[in-house]
Coordinates of C-alpha atoms in Angstrom, one line a residue:
X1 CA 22.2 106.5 -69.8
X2 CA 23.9 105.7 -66.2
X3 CA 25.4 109.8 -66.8
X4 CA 21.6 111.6 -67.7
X5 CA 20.6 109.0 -65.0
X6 CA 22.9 110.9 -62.5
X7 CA 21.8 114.3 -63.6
X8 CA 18.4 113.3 -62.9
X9 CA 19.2 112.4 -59.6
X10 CA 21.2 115.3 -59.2
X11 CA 18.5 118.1 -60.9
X12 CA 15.8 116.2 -58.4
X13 CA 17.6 116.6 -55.4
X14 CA 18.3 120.4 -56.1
X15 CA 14.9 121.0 -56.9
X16 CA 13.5 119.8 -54.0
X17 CA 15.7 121.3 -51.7
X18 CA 14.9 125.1 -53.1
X19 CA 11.4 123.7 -53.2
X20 CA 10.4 121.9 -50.5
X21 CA 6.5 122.0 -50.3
X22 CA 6.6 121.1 -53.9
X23 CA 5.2 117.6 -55.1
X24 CA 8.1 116.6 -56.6
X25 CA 7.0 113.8 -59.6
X26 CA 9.8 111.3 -61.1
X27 CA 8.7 110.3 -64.2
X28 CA 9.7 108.6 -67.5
X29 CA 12.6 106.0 -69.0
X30 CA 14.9 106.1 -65.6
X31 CA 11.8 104.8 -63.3
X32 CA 11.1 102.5 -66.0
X33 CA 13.9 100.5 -66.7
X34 CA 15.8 101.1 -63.1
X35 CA 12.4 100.9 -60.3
X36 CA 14.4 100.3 -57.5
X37 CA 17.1 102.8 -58.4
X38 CA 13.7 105.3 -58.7
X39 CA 12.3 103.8 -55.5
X40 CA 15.2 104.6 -53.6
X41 CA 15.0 108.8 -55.1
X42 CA 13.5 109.7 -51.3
X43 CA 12.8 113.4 -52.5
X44 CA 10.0 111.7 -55.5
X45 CA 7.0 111.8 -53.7
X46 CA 4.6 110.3 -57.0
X47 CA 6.8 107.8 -59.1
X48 CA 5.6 107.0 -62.5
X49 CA 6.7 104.9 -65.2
X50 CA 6.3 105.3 -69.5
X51 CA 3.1 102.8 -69.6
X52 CA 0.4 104.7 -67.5
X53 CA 0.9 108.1 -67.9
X54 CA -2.1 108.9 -67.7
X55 CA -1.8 107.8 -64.5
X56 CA -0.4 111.2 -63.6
X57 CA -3.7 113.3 -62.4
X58 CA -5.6 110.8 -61.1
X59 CA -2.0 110.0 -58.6
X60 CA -1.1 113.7 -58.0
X61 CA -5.3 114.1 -56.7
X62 CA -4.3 110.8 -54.6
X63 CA -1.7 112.1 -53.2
X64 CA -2.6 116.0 -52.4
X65 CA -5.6 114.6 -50.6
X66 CA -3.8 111.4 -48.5
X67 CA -0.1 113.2 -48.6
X68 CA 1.4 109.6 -48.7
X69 CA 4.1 108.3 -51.9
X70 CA 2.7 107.0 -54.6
X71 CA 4.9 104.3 -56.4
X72 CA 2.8 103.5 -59.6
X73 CA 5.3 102.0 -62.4
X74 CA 3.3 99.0 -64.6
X75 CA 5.4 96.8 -66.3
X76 CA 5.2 96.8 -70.2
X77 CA 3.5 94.0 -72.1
X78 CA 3.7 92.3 -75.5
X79 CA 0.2 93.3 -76.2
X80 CA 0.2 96.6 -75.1
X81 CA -1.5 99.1 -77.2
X82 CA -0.8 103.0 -78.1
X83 CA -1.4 105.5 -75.3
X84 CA -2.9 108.2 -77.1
X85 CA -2.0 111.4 -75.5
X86 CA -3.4 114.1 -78.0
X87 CA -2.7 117.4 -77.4
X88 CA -5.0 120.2 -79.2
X89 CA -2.5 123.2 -78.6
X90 CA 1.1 124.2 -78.7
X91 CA 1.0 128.1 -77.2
X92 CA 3.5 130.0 -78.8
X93 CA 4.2 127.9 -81.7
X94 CA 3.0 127.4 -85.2
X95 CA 4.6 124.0 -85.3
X96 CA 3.0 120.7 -83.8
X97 CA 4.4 118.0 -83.0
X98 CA 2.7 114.5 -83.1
X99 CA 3.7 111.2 -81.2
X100 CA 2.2 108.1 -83.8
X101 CA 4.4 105.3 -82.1
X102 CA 6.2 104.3 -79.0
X103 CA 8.3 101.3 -78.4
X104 CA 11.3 99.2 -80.1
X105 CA 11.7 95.4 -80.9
X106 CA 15.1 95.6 -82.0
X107 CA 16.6 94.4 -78.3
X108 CA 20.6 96.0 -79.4
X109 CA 23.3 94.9 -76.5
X110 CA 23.8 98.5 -75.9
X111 CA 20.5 99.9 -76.1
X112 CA 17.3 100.0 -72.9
X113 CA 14.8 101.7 -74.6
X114 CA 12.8 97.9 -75.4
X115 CA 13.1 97.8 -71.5
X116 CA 12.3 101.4 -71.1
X117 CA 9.4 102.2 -73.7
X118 CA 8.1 98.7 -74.3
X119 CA 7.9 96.8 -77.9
X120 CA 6.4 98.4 -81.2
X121 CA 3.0 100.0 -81.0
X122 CA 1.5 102.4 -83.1
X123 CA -1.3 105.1 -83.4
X124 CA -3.9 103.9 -85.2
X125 CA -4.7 105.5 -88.3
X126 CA -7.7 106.4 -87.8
X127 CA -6.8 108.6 -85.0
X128 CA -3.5 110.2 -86.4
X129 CA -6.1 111.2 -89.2
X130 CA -8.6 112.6 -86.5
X131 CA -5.5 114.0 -83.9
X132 CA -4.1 116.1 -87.4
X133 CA -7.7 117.4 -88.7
X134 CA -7.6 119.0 -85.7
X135 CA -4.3 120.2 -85.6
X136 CA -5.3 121.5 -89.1
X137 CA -8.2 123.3 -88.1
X138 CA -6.8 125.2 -85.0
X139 CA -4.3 126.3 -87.7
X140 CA -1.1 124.3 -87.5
X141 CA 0.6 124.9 -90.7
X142 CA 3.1 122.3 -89.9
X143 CA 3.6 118.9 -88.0
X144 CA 6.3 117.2 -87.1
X145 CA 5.4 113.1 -86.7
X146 CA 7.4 111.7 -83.7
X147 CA 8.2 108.2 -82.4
X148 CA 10.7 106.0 -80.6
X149 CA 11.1 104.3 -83.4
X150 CA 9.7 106.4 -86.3
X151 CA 10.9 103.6 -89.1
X152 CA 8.6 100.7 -87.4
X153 CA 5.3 102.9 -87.6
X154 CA 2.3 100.3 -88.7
X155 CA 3.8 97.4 -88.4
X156 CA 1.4 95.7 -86.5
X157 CA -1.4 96.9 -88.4
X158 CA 0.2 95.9 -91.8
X159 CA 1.3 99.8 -92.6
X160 CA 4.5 101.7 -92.6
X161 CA 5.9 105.1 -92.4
X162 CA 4.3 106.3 -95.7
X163 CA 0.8 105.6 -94.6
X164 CA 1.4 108.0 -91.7
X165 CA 3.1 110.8 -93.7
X166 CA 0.6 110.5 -96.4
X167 CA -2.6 111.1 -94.1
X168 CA -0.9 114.2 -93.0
X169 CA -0.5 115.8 -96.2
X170 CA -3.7 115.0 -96.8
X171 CA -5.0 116.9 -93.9
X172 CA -6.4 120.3 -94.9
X173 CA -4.3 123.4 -93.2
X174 CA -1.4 121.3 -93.2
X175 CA 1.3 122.6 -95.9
X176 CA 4.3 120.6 -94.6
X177 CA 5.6 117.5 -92.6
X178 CA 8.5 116.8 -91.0
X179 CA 9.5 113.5 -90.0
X180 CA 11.4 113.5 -86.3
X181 CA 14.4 111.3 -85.0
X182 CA 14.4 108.3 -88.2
X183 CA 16.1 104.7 -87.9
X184 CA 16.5 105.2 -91.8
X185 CA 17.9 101.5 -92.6
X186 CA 15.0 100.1 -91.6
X187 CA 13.7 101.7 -94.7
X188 CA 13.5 99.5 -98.2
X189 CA 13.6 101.3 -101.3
X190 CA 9.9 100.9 -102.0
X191 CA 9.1 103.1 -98.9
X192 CA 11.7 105.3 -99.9
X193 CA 9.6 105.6 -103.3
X194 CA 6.5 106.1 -101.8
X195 CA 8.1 109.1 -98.9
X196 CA 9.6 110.5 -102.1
X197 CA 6.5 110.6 -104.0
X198 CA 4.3 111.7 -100.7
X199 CA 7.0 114.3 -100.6
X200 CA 6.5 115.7 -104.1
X201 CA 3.0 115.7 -103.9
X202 CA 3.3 117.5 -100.5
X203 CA 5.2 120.6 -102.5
X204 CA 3.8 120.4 -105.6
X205 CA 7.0 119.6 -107.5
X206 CA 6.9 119.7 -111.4
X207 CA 9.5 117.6 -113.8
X208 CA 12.9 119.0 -114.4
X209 CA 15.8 119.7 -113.0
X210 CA 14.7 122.1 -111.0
X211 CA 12.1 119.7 -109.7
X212 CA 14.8 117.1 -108.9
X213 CA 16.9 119.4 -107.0
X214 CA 14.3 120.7 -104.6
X215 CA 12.9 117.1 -104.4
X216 CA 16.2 115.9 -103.4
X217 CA 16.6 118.7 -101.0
X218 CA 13.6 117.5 -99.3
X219 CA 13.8 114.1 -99.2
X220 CA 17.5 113.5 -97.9
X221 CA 16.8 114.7 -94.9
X222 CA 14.3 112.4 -94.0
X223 CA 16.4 109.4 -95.1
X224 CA 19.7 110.6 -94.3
X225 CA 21.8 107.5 -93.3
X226 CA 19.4 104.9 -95.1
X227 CA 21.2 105.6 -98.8
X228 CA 23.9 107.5 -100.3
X229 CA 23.0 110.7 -102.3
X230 CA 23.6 108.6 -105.6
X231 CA 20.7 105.5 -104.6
X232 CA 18.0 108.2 -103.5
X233 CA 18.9 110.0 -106.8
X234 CA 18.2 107.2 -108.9
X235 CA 14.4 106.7 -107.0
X236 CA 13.6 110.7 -106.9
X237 CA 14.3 110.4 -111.0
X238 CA 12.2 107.3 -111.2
X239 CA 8.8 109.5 -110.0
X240 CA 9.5 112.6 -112.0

C-alpha cells in the first residue's frame, strides 16, 4: 500500500505539471484511509473519499464555478448502506461488469481495506436483479459480479454468494457469469453445492463424465483456494 501510495503521489504530481489548467481530482482508498497524507497532495484540487462518490459532480460543478479546493472525505459508518453506482453501458465491450458489495469485516493486522472501503454491505437483490435485466437487454452476453469482498455478499440480508449468481443466470440475454476477485475459504461446502449446481444449470450440463469434466472445469475457478480438486470433486458428483 505505502509503494502504490507513492506512485500515486508520483503519477499526480506528473500529471499536473504537463497539465496545469486541469482539475486534477484525488480520489479513492489512499484519501480514505490516509486524509491528511491526501490533504497535504497540494496539486488535488477536489479530494474525495470511497463513501460519497457520488459526491463527484456535484464538487467538480462547486468547484469550476467558486475555483476554491474542495476536501470532501465522509468517514465510513457501521450502518452504511450500498452505493449503487449502476452503469447501463460498457463501449467497446461485450462483457459487464457488476459491483454487488463493498466493504470487509475481517479487520487482518496487515490489511486497510475495513479502514479504506468500510464494513460489509451489499446490493440489494432486488436491484442486482433490476441493474442485470438491463444489462441483459442492451445485450450483454456476459457479466462478471465484483466486490471487495465477493465471499461476504448478503450477509446482512440473510443471503450469500449463490443468491447473487443465481439471479444472474436467471436474467434473460445473460449466457454466462463470472465471479471476480473471491475470498474462497469463506465458502462452506453447502454454498459450494449450490455455485456448483447454479453453474450447471448456467451451461446446461448433462450426467456423465463428460458432464463432470466440463462442470469441474467451470467451477474450480470460482473456488480455487477454498478446496482441493479431490473435495470439489466429491460435491460436483453429488449434483449430477
Amino acid at each position: 500500500t505505502a509503494e502504490s501510495d507513492r506512485k500515486v503521489r508520483q503519477i499526480f504530481r506528473r500529471a499536473k505539471k504537463d497539465n496545469p489548467d486541469a482539475v486534477m481530482v484525488l480520489t479513492g482508498c489512499m484519501a480514505q484511509a490516509f486524509p491528511e497524507d491526501a490533504r497535504r497532495l497540494e496539486e488535488a484540487d477536489i479530494i474525495l473519499g470511497t463513501s460519497n462518490r457520488k459526491r463527484l459532480m456535484p464538487d467538480l460543478l462547486a468547484f469550476l464555478s467558486a475555483r476554491q479546493r474542495i476536501i470532501d472525505i465522509a468517514p465510513h459508518t457501521n450502518d452504511e448502506k450500498f452505493e449503487n453506482l449502476n452503469v447501463e453501458n460498457f463501449t467497446g465491450r461485450t462483457r459487464a461488469f457488476v459491483k454487488i458489495e463493498d466493504g470487509c469485516n475481517r479487520f487482518c493486522s496487515y490489511c486497510i481495506i475495513p479502514y479504506a472501503r468500510g464494513r460489509v454491505r451489499s446490493k440489494p437483490l432486488e436491484d442486482l436483479k433490476a441493474e442485470l435485466a438491463g444489462l441483459g437487454a442492451n445485450g450483454y452476453k456476459e457479466v462478471v459480479l465484483t466486490g471487495i469482498n465477493l465471499s461476504a455478499y448478503g450477509q446482512e440480508f440473510g443471503l450469500h454468494l449463490c443468491d447473487a449468481i443465481e439471479a444472474a443466470c436467471a436474467t434473460p440475454g445473460i449466457e454466462r457469469v463470472r465471479l471476480g476477485s473471491l475470498e474462497p475459504e469463506q465458502l462452506s461446502e453447502d454454498e459450494i453445492r449450490d455455485i456448483v449446481l447454479a453453474t450447471k444449470k448456467e451451461l446446461g450440463i448433462s450426467e456423465g463424465k463428460a458432464g463432470m469434466g466440463k462442470l469441474m472445469g467451470a467451477v474450480m475457478p470460482k473456488v480455487k483456494g477454498r478446496a482441493d480438486g479431490g473435495e470439489v470433486k466429491k460435491i460436483v458428483m453429488s449434483v449430477l
